[in-house]
Amino acid sequence: MPARHDHHERTIIAPAIIAGVGVHTGQRVRLAIRPAAPGVGIVFVRTDITDRDNRIPVSGDAVIDARLNTMIENAAGVRLSTIEHLMAAFCALGISNAVVEVDGPELPILDGSALQFVQLLDRAGFRRQATPVRYIEILEPIRITDGDKSAALLPCDRYEMRFEIDFASAVIGNQVVDFVVDEDTFRSDIMAARTFGFAHEVEALRQAGLARGGSLENAVVIDGDEILNPGGLRMEREFVKHKALDAIGDLYVLGAPLLGRYEGYKAGHAVNNLLVRALLANPQSWRETVRVPELAQVG
């Protein structure tokens, strides 16, 4: 395995294949992650669609729906849902380039966290590439407020994240996490945190065509002040850590890791995407830079 954090792009060595159920569609899908050349970025391919362009390059503009997951779409109208957990794994493990083939409309939810995606990528192995990583360096604060939810990107010489949630349920309550977004911290504290939901919302979600594949196998389910999962929680503050995991994936649609501090309060996919779009709409607030010593002056 190449040395971590040497500021060069990375891909995987061998294809990585897994199958599972989409949390919203309930549809079984097969996923294959393949190596990609430097500069390709993250590209999803809907292999079940053959009558039009089925490639969906990830970008901030490609996100078209961010209500309960992050959905992307290409110019031909081909869509793919629930990319955020895999995108978080890509970001934390430094994967700049990969082609992800999926034979359905949604990525598999697996266990509701990024754990199995990280394990899948570990088995595939990592290849260092010659191209330096382009970082997005935050130069001026960008803030988004939506009701009682908010998110911000602030200047910082590394990638930091603070997330706070506040729920009436005593099981969750107020939780805060504040950490440096790097591979070690993601592996030890963040990647295994599962998505969560409330039992009283499940029927309404299913009536809306969502959560059809959700179960205690892939989500923490709360009923009043009780956790229904037999094993309980995996870790302290699992709820807020999963929200941070989501945010890492949501921000990686920018196509590059951040040099900046993200601060989120009750933020979800929709607020995160508003923040991404606000950043892109204010080019004076950021710049691309590299951190390879001999090239850093050029950045």
XYZ file of C-alpha atoms in Angstrom:
299
model
C 0.000 0.000 0.000
C 1.459 3.418 -0.918
C 2.215 5.901 1.821
C -0.847 7.843 2.865
C -1.266 11.582 2.483
C 1.584 12.182 0.038
C -0.687 14.543 -1.931
C -0.819 12.455 -5.104
C -3.920 11.060 -6.761
C -4.856 7.470 -6.011
C -6.919 4.762 -7.624
C -7.425 1.084 -6.845
C -5.300 -1.785 -8.178
C -7.972 -4.341 -9.035
C -11.728 -4.278 -9.624
C -13.869 -4.494 -6.488
C -17.324 -6.072 -6.693
C -20.181 -6.246 -4.186
C -23.961 -6.627 -4.271
C -26.754 -5.499 -2.007
C -30.126 -3.822 -1.691
C -30.922 -0.150 -2.244
C -32.331 1.388 0.936
C -35.000 3.405 -0.875
C -35.848 1.255 -3.917
C -35.499 -2.111 -2.186
C -33.956 -3.302 -5.460
C -30.981 -5.672 -5.460
C -28.009 -4.171 -7.315
C -24.487 -5.214 -8.243
C -21.672 -2.723 -7.875
C -18.231 -2.911 -9.512
C -15.538 -0.325 -8.753
C -12.776 -0.226 -11.365
C -9.415 1.589 -11.535
C -9.286 4.819 -13.545
C -6.537 6.945 -15.051
C -5.310 10.178 -13.450
C -7.658 13.105 -13.946
C -10.748 10.964 -14.610
C -12.329 11.698 -11.239
C -15.235 9.620 -9.926
C -17.570 8.438 -12.687
C -20.672 6.301 -12.134
C -21.995 4.109 -14.958
C -25.560 2.715 -15.037
C -24.861 -0.584 -16.821
C -28.585 -1.419 -16.940
C -29.163 1.539 -19.293
C -27.988 1.033 -22.882
C -30.194 3.315 -25.020
C -28.415 6.595 -24.123
C -25.362 7.969 -22.363
C -25.141 6.007 -19.117
C -22.038 7.690 -17.644
C -22.591 10.149 -14.784
C -19.425 12.061 -13.836
C -19.659 13.332 -10.279
C -19.754 17.095 -9.807
C -21.525 19.641 -7.637
C -23.821 20.480 -10.530
C -24.719 16.821 -11.111
C -26.628 16.604 -7.805
C -30.349 17.005 -8.578
C -32.040 15.723 -5.419
C -30.779 15.780 -1.861
C -33.839 15.188 0.292
C -32.980 11.874 1.970
C -29.917 10.914 -0.054
C -27.617 12.384 -2.674
C -28.874 11.754 -6.221
C -26.907 12.627 -9.360
C -28.008 12.909 -12.986
C -26.303 13.349 -16.359
C -27.412 15.420 -19.361
C -29.251 12.398 -20.799
C -31.483 12.197 -17.714
C -29.808 9.083 -16.272
C -29.963 9.144 -12.472
C -28.314 7.365 -9.546
C -29.203 7.627 -5.858
C -27.507 7.200 -2.477
C -23.904 7.770 -3.517
C -22.861 9.522 -0.302
C -21.453 6.617 1.738
C -19.195 5.391 -1.083
C -18.167 8.978 -1.820
C -17.183 9.413 1.847
C -15.004 6.290 1.629
C -13.393 7.573 -1.571
C -12.642 10.921 0.056
C -11.206 9.540 3.288
C -9.084 6.904 1.541
C -7.798 9.418 -0.979
C -9.366 7.810 -4.059
C -9.314 10.510 -6.738
C -10.110 8.332 -9.750
C -12.522 5.404 -10.119
C -15.239 4.150 -12.440
C -18.203 2.716 -10.530
C -20.539 0.427 -12.483
C -23.981 -0.256 -11.023
C -26.843 -2.201 -12.608
C -29.697 -0.309 -10.953
C -30.950 3.131 -9.891
C -29.371 3.203 -6.432
C -26.156 2.097 -4.732
C -26.507 -0.743 -2.217
C -26.928 0.444 1.354
C -24.992 -2.572 2.745
C -24.923 -2.124 6.558
C -25.898 1.562 6.438
C -22.379 2.867 6.979
C -19.187 3.167 4.922
C -17.521 0.199 6.647
C -18.093 -2.383 3.909
C -17.115 0.057 1.167
C -13.793 0.648 2.966
C -13.274 -3.106 3.358
C -14.028 -3.568 -0.348
C -11.500 -0.906 -1.348
C -8.895 -2.352 1.022
C -9.200 -5.741 -0.690
C -8.791 -4.092 -4.102
C -5.600 -2.330 -3.005
C -4.416 1.195 -3.728
C -2.204 2.579 -6.477
C -0.411 5.906 -6.192
C -0.635 7.990 -9.342
C 1.850 10.567 -10.624
C -0.627 13.454 -10.768
C -0.731 15.743 -7.703
C -4.053 16.016 -5.881
C -5.914 19.262 -6.542
C -7.234 20.576 -3.246
C -10.051 23.089 -2.889
C -8.668 25.693 -0.524
C -11.305 27.828 1.206
C -10.269 31.508 1.139
C -13.433 33.198 2.447
C -16.300 31.896 4.612
C -19.340 30.487 2.826
C -22.509 30.038 4.907
C -25.930 28.550 4.255
C -28.978 28.735 6.538
C -32.239 26.872 5.960
C -34.653 27.346 8.851
C -32.933 25.988 11.950
C -30.316 24.150 9.861
C -27.003 25.642 8.833
C -23.645 24.773 7.300
C -20.478 26.707 6.626
C -17.050 26.346 5.021
C -14.288 28.366 6.684
C -10.600 28.879 5.858
C -8.299 26.298 7.462
C -4.927 24.812 6.498
C -6.291 21.265 6.767
C -9.665 19.527 6.400
C -11.617 19.807 9.656
C -15.237 19.102 10.468
C -17.562 20.007 13.296
C -21.108 18.661 13.309
C -23.872 19.168 15.848
C -27.310 17.573 15.984
C -30.178 18.147 18.390
C -33.152 15.785 18.567
C -36.054 15.679 20.992
C -35.601 11.924 21.398
C -33.681 11.177 24.580
C -31.847 8.402 22.723
C -30.113 11.035 20.574
C -30.425 14.448 22.249
C -27.636 16.934 21.532
C -24.455 15.449 20.072
C -21.303 17.124 18.752
C -18.276 15.774 16.935
C -15.198 17.796 15.955
C -12.294 16.144 14.125
C -9.674 16.288 11.392
C -10.968 14.561 8.254
C -8.192 12.101 7.437
C -7.909 8.399 6.745
C -6.920 7.346 10.266
C -9.767 9.209 11.966
C -12.297 8.031 9.386
C -11.286 4.412 9.911
C -11.230 4.554 13.698
C -14.186 6.826 14.489
C -16.476 7.524 11.524
C -16.761 4.812 8.873
C -18.816 2.303 10.910
C -21.483 4.826 12.011
C -24.845 3.773 10.526
C -27.692 5.742 9.068
C -30.699 6.131 11.362
C -34.399 6.833 11.297
C -37.560 6.851 13.347
C -40.098 4.039 13.346
C -43.059 6.450 13.094
C -41.682 7.861 9.819
C -41.190 4.537 8.040
C -44.725 4.098 6.739
C -44.896 7.637 5.354
C -41.534 7.167 3.638
C -42.678 3.921 2.050
C -45.883 5.558 0.853
C -43.626 8.119 -0.837
C -41.669 5.333 -2.530
C -38.714 5.583 -0.130
C -37.101 3.362 2.513
C -38.406 0.195 0.823
C -35.118 -1.573 1.477
C -34.600 -0.216 4.981
C -34.329 -2.662 7.884
C -32.608 -3.199 11.206
C -29.788 -4.752 9.157
C -28.893 -1.434 7.541
C -30.147 1.330 9.833
C -30.482 2.263 13.478
C -34.230 2.542 14.094
C -35.577 4.604 16.992
C -39.062 4.204 18.464
C -39.745 6.946 20.982
C -36.837 6.727 23.406
C -35.884 3.187 22.484
C -33.449 1.751 19.946
C -35.042 -1.233 18.211
C -31.815 -2.822 16.965
C -31.006 -5.865 19.123
C -27.326 -4.968 19.356
C -27.929 -1.315 20.194
C -25.361 1.232 19.022
C -21.906 0.466 17.673
C -20.193 3.442 19.248
C -20.634 6.566 21.331
C -22.308 9.424 19.401
C -23.026 7.142 16.440
C -25.835 9.414 15.245
C -23.781 12.576 14.822
C -20.849 10.610 13.431
C -23.070 9.270 10.678
C -24.202 12.798 9.840
C -20.530 13.751 9.566
C -19.933 10.723 7.317
C -22.754 11.905 5.058
C -21.287 15.402 4.920
C -17.861 14.091 3.884
C -19.502 12.240 0.995
C -21.770 15.146 0.073
C -18.833 17.572 -0.139
C -16.661 15.197 -2.191
C -18.964 15.762 -5.171
C -16.777 18.861 -5.610
C -14.250 16.455 -7.123
C -11.407 17.290 -4.772
C -10.679 17.176 -1.042
C -10.986 20.363 0.978
C -8.491 22.524 2.767
C -11.041 24.147 5.020
C -13.281 23.670 8.023
C -16.864 22.506 7.633
C -19.307 23.364 10.418
C -22.793 21.883 10.273
C -25.768 22.278 12.605
C -28.701 19.911 11.962
C -27.565 19.897 8.328
C -28.530 17.120 5.926
C -27.898 16.304 2.285
C -29.998 19.245 1.041
C -28.160 21.866 3.096
C -24.809 20.301 2.199
C -25.641 20.580 -1.495
C -26.750 24.188 -1.078
C -23.337 24.815 0.491
C -21.574 23.117 -2.444
C -23.536 25.240 -4.919
C -22.858 28.428 -2.940
C -19.144 27.674 -3.020
C -19.179 27.085 -6.783
C -21.168 30.304 -7.287
C -18.523 32.328 -5.415
C -15.223 31.578 -7.161
C -13.418 34.295 -5.208
C -13.984 32.284 -2.017
C -11.762 29.361 -3.022
C -8.917 28.265 -5.241
C -7.395 25.029 -6.465
C -3.998 24.265 -5.007
C -1.509 21.385 -4.806
C 0.715 20.356 -1.917
C 3.513 18.463 -3.643
C 6.531 20.517 -2.480
C 8.150 21.048 -5.880
C 4.806 22.111 -7.394
C 3.225 23.967 -4.506
C 4.413 27.349 -5.738
C 2.558 26.768 -8.988
C -0.749 26.060 -7.236
